[in-house]
Short mmCIF file of C-alpha atoms and ligand atoms in Angstrom, two decimals:
data_model
loop_
_atom_site.label_atom_id
_atom_site.label_comp_id
_atom_site.label_asym_id
_atom_site.label_seq_id
_atom_site.Cartn_x
_atom_site.Cartn_y
_atom_site.Cartn_z
CA UNK A 1 80.65 149.64 97.86
CA UNK A 2 79.99 146.25 96.30
CA UNK A 3 80.02 145.81 92.55
CA UNK A 4 76.77 144.27 91.41
CA UNK A 5 76.13 143.16 87.87
CA UNK A 6 73.65 141.33 85.68
CA UNK A 7 74.97 138.36 83.68
CA UNK A 8 72.93 137.24 80.68
CA UNK A 9 72.88 133.45 80.17
CA UNK A 10 73.48 132.97 76.42
CA UNK A 11 71.78 129.58 76.23
CA UNK A 12 71.72 129.42 72.42
CA UNK A 13 72.35 126.48 70.12
CA UNK A 14 74.73 128.20 67.68
CA UNK A 15 77.08 131.11 67.12
CA UNK A 16 74.62 132.46 64.56
CA UNK A 17 71.75 132.64 67.08
CA UNK A 18 74.08 134.13 69.70
CA UNK A 19 75.34 136.91 67.47
CA UNK A 20 71.81 137.67 66.22
CA UNK A 21 70.93 138.17 69.89
CA UNK A 22 74.06 140.17 70.76
CA UNK A 23 73.64 142.48 67.77
CA UNK A 24 70.51 143.85 69.45
CA UNK A 25 72.79 145.28 72.16
CA UNK A 26 75.13 147.11 69.76
CA UNK A 27 73.85 150.56 70.71
CA UNK A 28 73.93 149.93 74.48
CA UNK A 29 76.44 151.91 76.51
CA UNK A 30 76.63 149.10 79.10
CA UNK A 31 78.18 146.01 77.45
CA UNK A 32 76.46 143.04 79.08
CA UNK A 33 78.46 140.49 81.07
CA UNK A 34 77.63 137.15 79.37
CA UNK A 35 77.46 133.56 80.50
CA UNK A 36 78.42 130.85 78.01
CA UNK A 37 77.07 127.48 79.11
CA UNK A 38 77.35 123.90 77.97
CA UNK A 39 74.97 124.08 75.02
CA UNK A 40 76.79 126.85 73.20
CA UNK A 41 80.30 125.77 74.21
CA UNK A 42 79.73 122.15 73.13
CA UNK A 43 78.20 123.34 69.85
CA UNK A 44 80.85 125.87 68.89
CA UNK A 45 83.93 125.11 70.98
CA UNK A 46 86.53 127.60 72.23
CA UNK A 47 86.18 129.84 69.15
CA UNK A 48 82.85 131.19 70.43
CA UNK A 49 84.59 132.35 73.61
CA UNK A 50 87.31 134.13 71.63
CA UNK A 51 84.79 135.80 69.30
CA UNK A 52 82.62 137.09 72.13
CA UNK A 53 85.69 138.27 74.01
CA UNK A 54 86.80 140.16 70.88
CA UNK A 55 83.49 142.04 71.00
CA UNK A 56 84.52 143.31 74.42
CA UNK A 57 82.15 141.35 76.68
CA UNK A 58 83.15 139.92 80.03
CA UNK A 59 82.52 136.16 80.08
CA UNK A 60 81.46 133.66 82.71
CA UNK A 61 82.26 130.23 81.24
CA UNK A 62 79.71 128.02 82.98
CA UNK A 63 80.90 124.45 82.37
CA UNK A 64 80.41 123.22 85.97
CA UNK A 65 83.36 120.84 86.08
CA UNK A 66 82.94 117.78 88.32
CA UNK A 67 85.48 114.93 87.97
CA UNK A 68 88.52 113.52 89.73
CA UNK A 69 90.94 116.24 90.91
CA UNK A 70 93.65 115.43 88.36
CA UNK A 71 91.26 115.66 85.41
CA UNK A 72 89.75 118.91 86.68
CA UNK A 73 93.21 120.44 87.25
CA UNK A 74 94.24 119.71 83.65
CA UNK A 75 90.93 120.83 82.15
CA UNK A 76 91.10 124.10 84.08
CA UNK A 77 94.64 124.70 82.81
CA UNK A 78 93.25 124.52 79.26
CA UNK A 79 90.32 126.85 80.06
CA UNK A 80 92.72 129.30 81.69
CA UNK A 81 94.19 130.06 78.25
CA UNK A 82 90.80 131.30 77.02
CA UNK A 83 91.08 134.44 79.13
CA UNK A 84 87.53 134.36 80.49
CA UNK A 85 86.53 136.33 83.58
CA UNK A 86 84.82 133.59 85.59
CA UNK A 87 84.77 129.75 85.60
CA UNK A 88 83.08 127.18 87.82
CA UNK A 89 83.01 123.67 89.28
CA UNK A 90 80.53 121.69 91.38
CA UNK A 91 81.27 121.97 95.10
CA UNK A 92 80.02 118.35 95.35
CA UNK A 93 83.35 117.37 93.77
CA UNK A 94 85.01 117.88 97.22
CA UNK A 95 87.50 120.38 98.64
CA UNK A 96 90.38 118.45 97.08
CA UNK A 97 88.82 118.77 93.62
CA UNK A 98 88.16 122.49 94.10
CA UNK A 99 91.79 123.06 95.17
CA UNK A 100 92.96 121.19 92.07
CA UNK A 101 90.69 123.36 89.91
CA UNK A 102 92.22 126.52 91.34
CA UNK A 103 95.75 125.24 90.81
CA UNK A 104 94.99 124.37 87.20
CA UNK A 105 93.35 127.72 86.52
CA UNK A 106 96.22 129.78 87.94
CA UNK A 107 98.59 130.99 85.24
CA UNK A 108 102.39 131.14 85.50
CA UNK A 109 102.20 134.85 86.43
CA UNK A 110 99.77 134.09 89.29
CA UNK A 111 96.70 135.61 87.57
CA UNK A 112 93.48 133.66 87.04
CA UNK A 113 89.77 134.13 86.30
CA UNK A 114 87.37 134.18 89.25
CA UNK A 115 86.56 130.63 90.31
CA UNK A 116 83.23 129.78 91.87
CA UNK A 117 81.42 126.58 92.84
CA UNK A 118 77.84 125.44 92.34
CA UNK A 119 76.18 124.53 95.66
CA UNK A 120 72.84 122.94 94.77
CA UNK A 121 71.34 123.67 91.35
CA UNK A 122 68.47 126.11 91.60
CA UNK A 123 66.27 123.53 89.86
CA UNK A 124 66.75 121.06 92.76
CA UNK A 125 64.10 121.04 95.48
CA UNK A 126 64.82 119.94 99.04
CA UNK A 127 62.52 116.95 98.53
CA UNK A 128 64.45 115.69 95.49
CA UNK A 129 67.78 116.32 97.17
CA UNK A 130 66.73 114.21 100.15
CA UNK A 131 64.84 111.44 98.30
CA UNK A 132 66.99 111.05 95.19
CA UNK A 133 70.45 112.12 96.35
CA UNK A 134 69.95 110.75 99.89
CA UNK A 135 71.36 113.92 101.44
CA UNK A 136 69.98 113.72 104.94
CA UNK A 137 69.99 117.46 105.75
CA UNK A 138 67.99 120.54 104.92
CA UNK A 139 68.78 122.23 101.61
CA UNK A 140 69.91 125.37 103.46
CA UNK A 141 72.35 123.47 105.69
CA UNK A 142 73.69 121.68 102.60
CA UNK A 143 74.21 124.95 100.76
CA UNK A 144 75.98 126.60 103.71
CA UNK A 145 78.23 123.54 104.17
CA UNK A 146 79.13 123.50 100.45
CA UNK A 147 79.82 127.25 100.60
CA UNK A 148 82.12 126.79 103.61
CA UNK A 149 83.95 123.99 101.75
CA UNK A 150 84.34 126.29 98.75
CA UNK A 151 85.83 129.00 100.93
CA UNK A 152 88.17 126.51 102.58
CA UNK A 153 89.38 125.44 99.13
CA UNK A 154 90.31 129.08 98.43
CA UNK A 155 87.69 129.80 95.75
CA UNK A 156 86.03 133.19 95.28
CA UNK A 157 82.37 132.35 95.84
CA UNK A 158 79.41 130.17 94.98
CA UNK A 159 76.50 129.84 92.62
CA UNK A 160 73.29 129.58 94.63
CA UNK A 161 69.71 130.80 94.57
CA UNK A 162 69.30 134.51 95.35
CA UNK A 163 67.16 133.38 98.30
CA UNK A 164 70.31 131.85 99.81
CA UNK A 165 72.73 134.73 99.20
CA UNK A 166 72.17 136.25 102.66
CA UNK A 167 72.94 133.10 104.61
CA UNK A 168 75.99 132.37 102.44
CA UNK A 169 77.37 135.85 103.18
CA UNK A 170 76.62 135.34 106.87
CA UNK A 171 78.57 132.07 106.88
CA UNK A 172 81.44 133.03 104.56
CA UNK A 173 81.72 136.83 104.77
CA UNK A 174 80.61 139.78 102.66
CA UNK A 175 83.56 139.48 100.24
CA UNK A 176 82.70 135.90 99.33
CA UNK A 177 80.80 136.21 96.03
CA UNK A 178 77.26 134.99 95.42
CA UNK A 179 76.33 134.44 91.79
CA UNK A 180 72.64 133.75 91.59
CA UNK A 181 70.53 132.26 88.78
CA UNK A 182 66.86 131.54 89.42
CA UNK A 183 65.82 135.13 88.78
CA UNK A 184 62.38 135.97 87.43
CA UNK A 185 60.38 139.18 87.01
CA UNK A 186 57.41 139.40 89.37
CA UNK A 187 55.07 139.15 86.36
CA UNK A 188 57.09 136.45 84.50
CA UNK A 189 57.12 132.66 84.02
CA UNK A 190 59.11 130.44 86.41
CA UNK A 191 59.73 127.52 83.97
CA UNK A 192 61.82 124.66 85.43
CA UNK A 193 63.47 126.78 88.14
CA UNK A 194 62.35 126.14 91.71
CA UNK A 195 64.13 128.47 94.14
CA UNK A 196 63.49 131.80 92.39
CA UNK A 197 63.03 135.48 93.15
CA UNK A 198 63.02 138.89 91.43
CA UNK A 199 66.08 141.07 90.58
CA UNK A 200 65.00 143.66 93.18
CA UNK A 201 64.64 141.07 95.95
CA UNK A 202 67.99 139.48 94.93
CA UNK A 203 69.59 142.88 95.50
CA UNK A 204 67.99 143.22 98.94
CA UNK A 205 69.16 139.76 100.00
CA UNK A 206 72.69 140.58 98.88
CA UNK A 207 73.49 138.79 95.58
CA UNK A 208 76.64 140.07 93.90
CA UNK A 209 75.75 138.92 90.38
CA UNK A 210 72.40 137.73 89.05
CA UNK A 211 72.37 135.33 86.10
CA UNK A 212 69.32 135.84 83.92
CA UNK A 213 68.54 133.63 80.94
CA UNK A 214 65.07 133.19 79.50
CA UNK A 215 63.52 136.34 81.03
CA UNK A 216 65.92 138.27 78.75
CA UNK A 217 66.71 135.90 75.84
CA UNK A 218 63.06 134.94 75.24
CA UNK A 219 61.64 138.42 75.86
CA UNK A 220 59.87 140.23 73.06
CA UNK A 221 62.33 143.08 73.61
CA UNK A 222 65.53 141.61 75.13
CA UNK A 223 67.26 144.98 75.48
CA UNK A 224 64.32 146.38 77.46
CA UNK A 225 64.26 143.25 79.65
CA UNK A 226 68.02 143.56 80.28
CA UNK A 227 67.63 147.25 81.18
CA UNK A 228 64.82 146.33 83.57
CA UNK A 229 67.13 143.81 85.29
CA UNK A 230 69.93 146.37 85.57
CA UNK A 231 67.54 148.98 86.95
CA UNK A 232 66.00 146.64 89.53
CA UNK A 233 69.25 144.91 90.55
CA UNK A 234 71.98 147.54 90.19
CA UNK A 235 69.76 150.54 90.76
CA UNK A 236 71.03 152.18 87.55
CA UNK A 237 69.39 153.08 84.27
O1 C5P B 1 66.75 130.78 81.75
P1 C5P B 1 67.19 130.87 83.17
O2 C5P B 1 67.12 132.29 83.71
O3 C5P B 1 66.52 129.86 84.07
O4 C5P B 1 68.75 130.50 83.10
C1 C5P B 1 69.54 130.29 84.25
C2 C5P B 1 70.92 129.90 83.82
O5 C5P B 1 71.70 129.67 85.00
C3 C5P B 1 71.01 128.63 83.00
O6 C5P B 1 72.05 128.85 82.04
C4 C5P B 1 71.41 127.55 83.99
O7 C5P B 1 72.22 126.56 83.40
C5 C5P B 1 72.22 128.35 85.00
N1 C5P B 1 72.29 127.80 86.36
C6 C5P B 1 71.17 127.57 87.14
N2 C5P B 1 71.28 127.09 88.41
C7 C5P B 1 72.48 126.84 88.93
C8 C5P B 1 73.63 127.07 88.16
C9 C5P B 1 73.49 127.56 86.88
O8 C5P B 1 70.07 127.84 86.69
N3 C5P B 1 72.58 126.43 90.19
#
């Protein structure tokens, strides 16, 4: 059976705000898997990763690297020392860049965090992709092509919208991971996300991990909102 999990996007501006949020989960028997993104990492640096790790959380370090292969290889070698569980790059950086990322991330003993690639950001519409990025294809074909490139580079999976998880699995196999932001409760606000769906629907389509930010972090009761995600997506209390 596949392991599904909910990842909370800790999009906070400081360690103080992050720990005030995490303290609410102290009594929970399920320790949430957390995503640390650019805002928090750039504000606090590697120490925030170590502190959260010390509290026993699994961590997805979402820095979306996209640069020349040599730079990405070296940056990934540095991140590898932080002992996170998942890292990522932009698939738009090419297969060569993704291979370099994997090489850099792999430690001397052969171990490494999971490495995934962003296909198209869930805030990007097909119209913008075609008109502003001049990608002359449908968004679905672009996502499937980027996913195939990611697989060819030897990575573990992609970040995509939950709406695209099914077609990515069809193209790249059931074991190829789909990590899907763009998740909203049926009765919630969409905000700046475009290609969104609910935790329950994400499960039906076949996401392996959903990434949920504001629907949990901005909720009146974040623990209740997290539990609701787990219940809808993992089918557990
Ligand atoms: O608040 P919200 O649920 O929209 O947060 C989604 C999180 O997932 C944010 O941290 C955002 O940076 C991230 N993300 C995304 N779309 C991608 C990749 C990452 O929304 N394609």
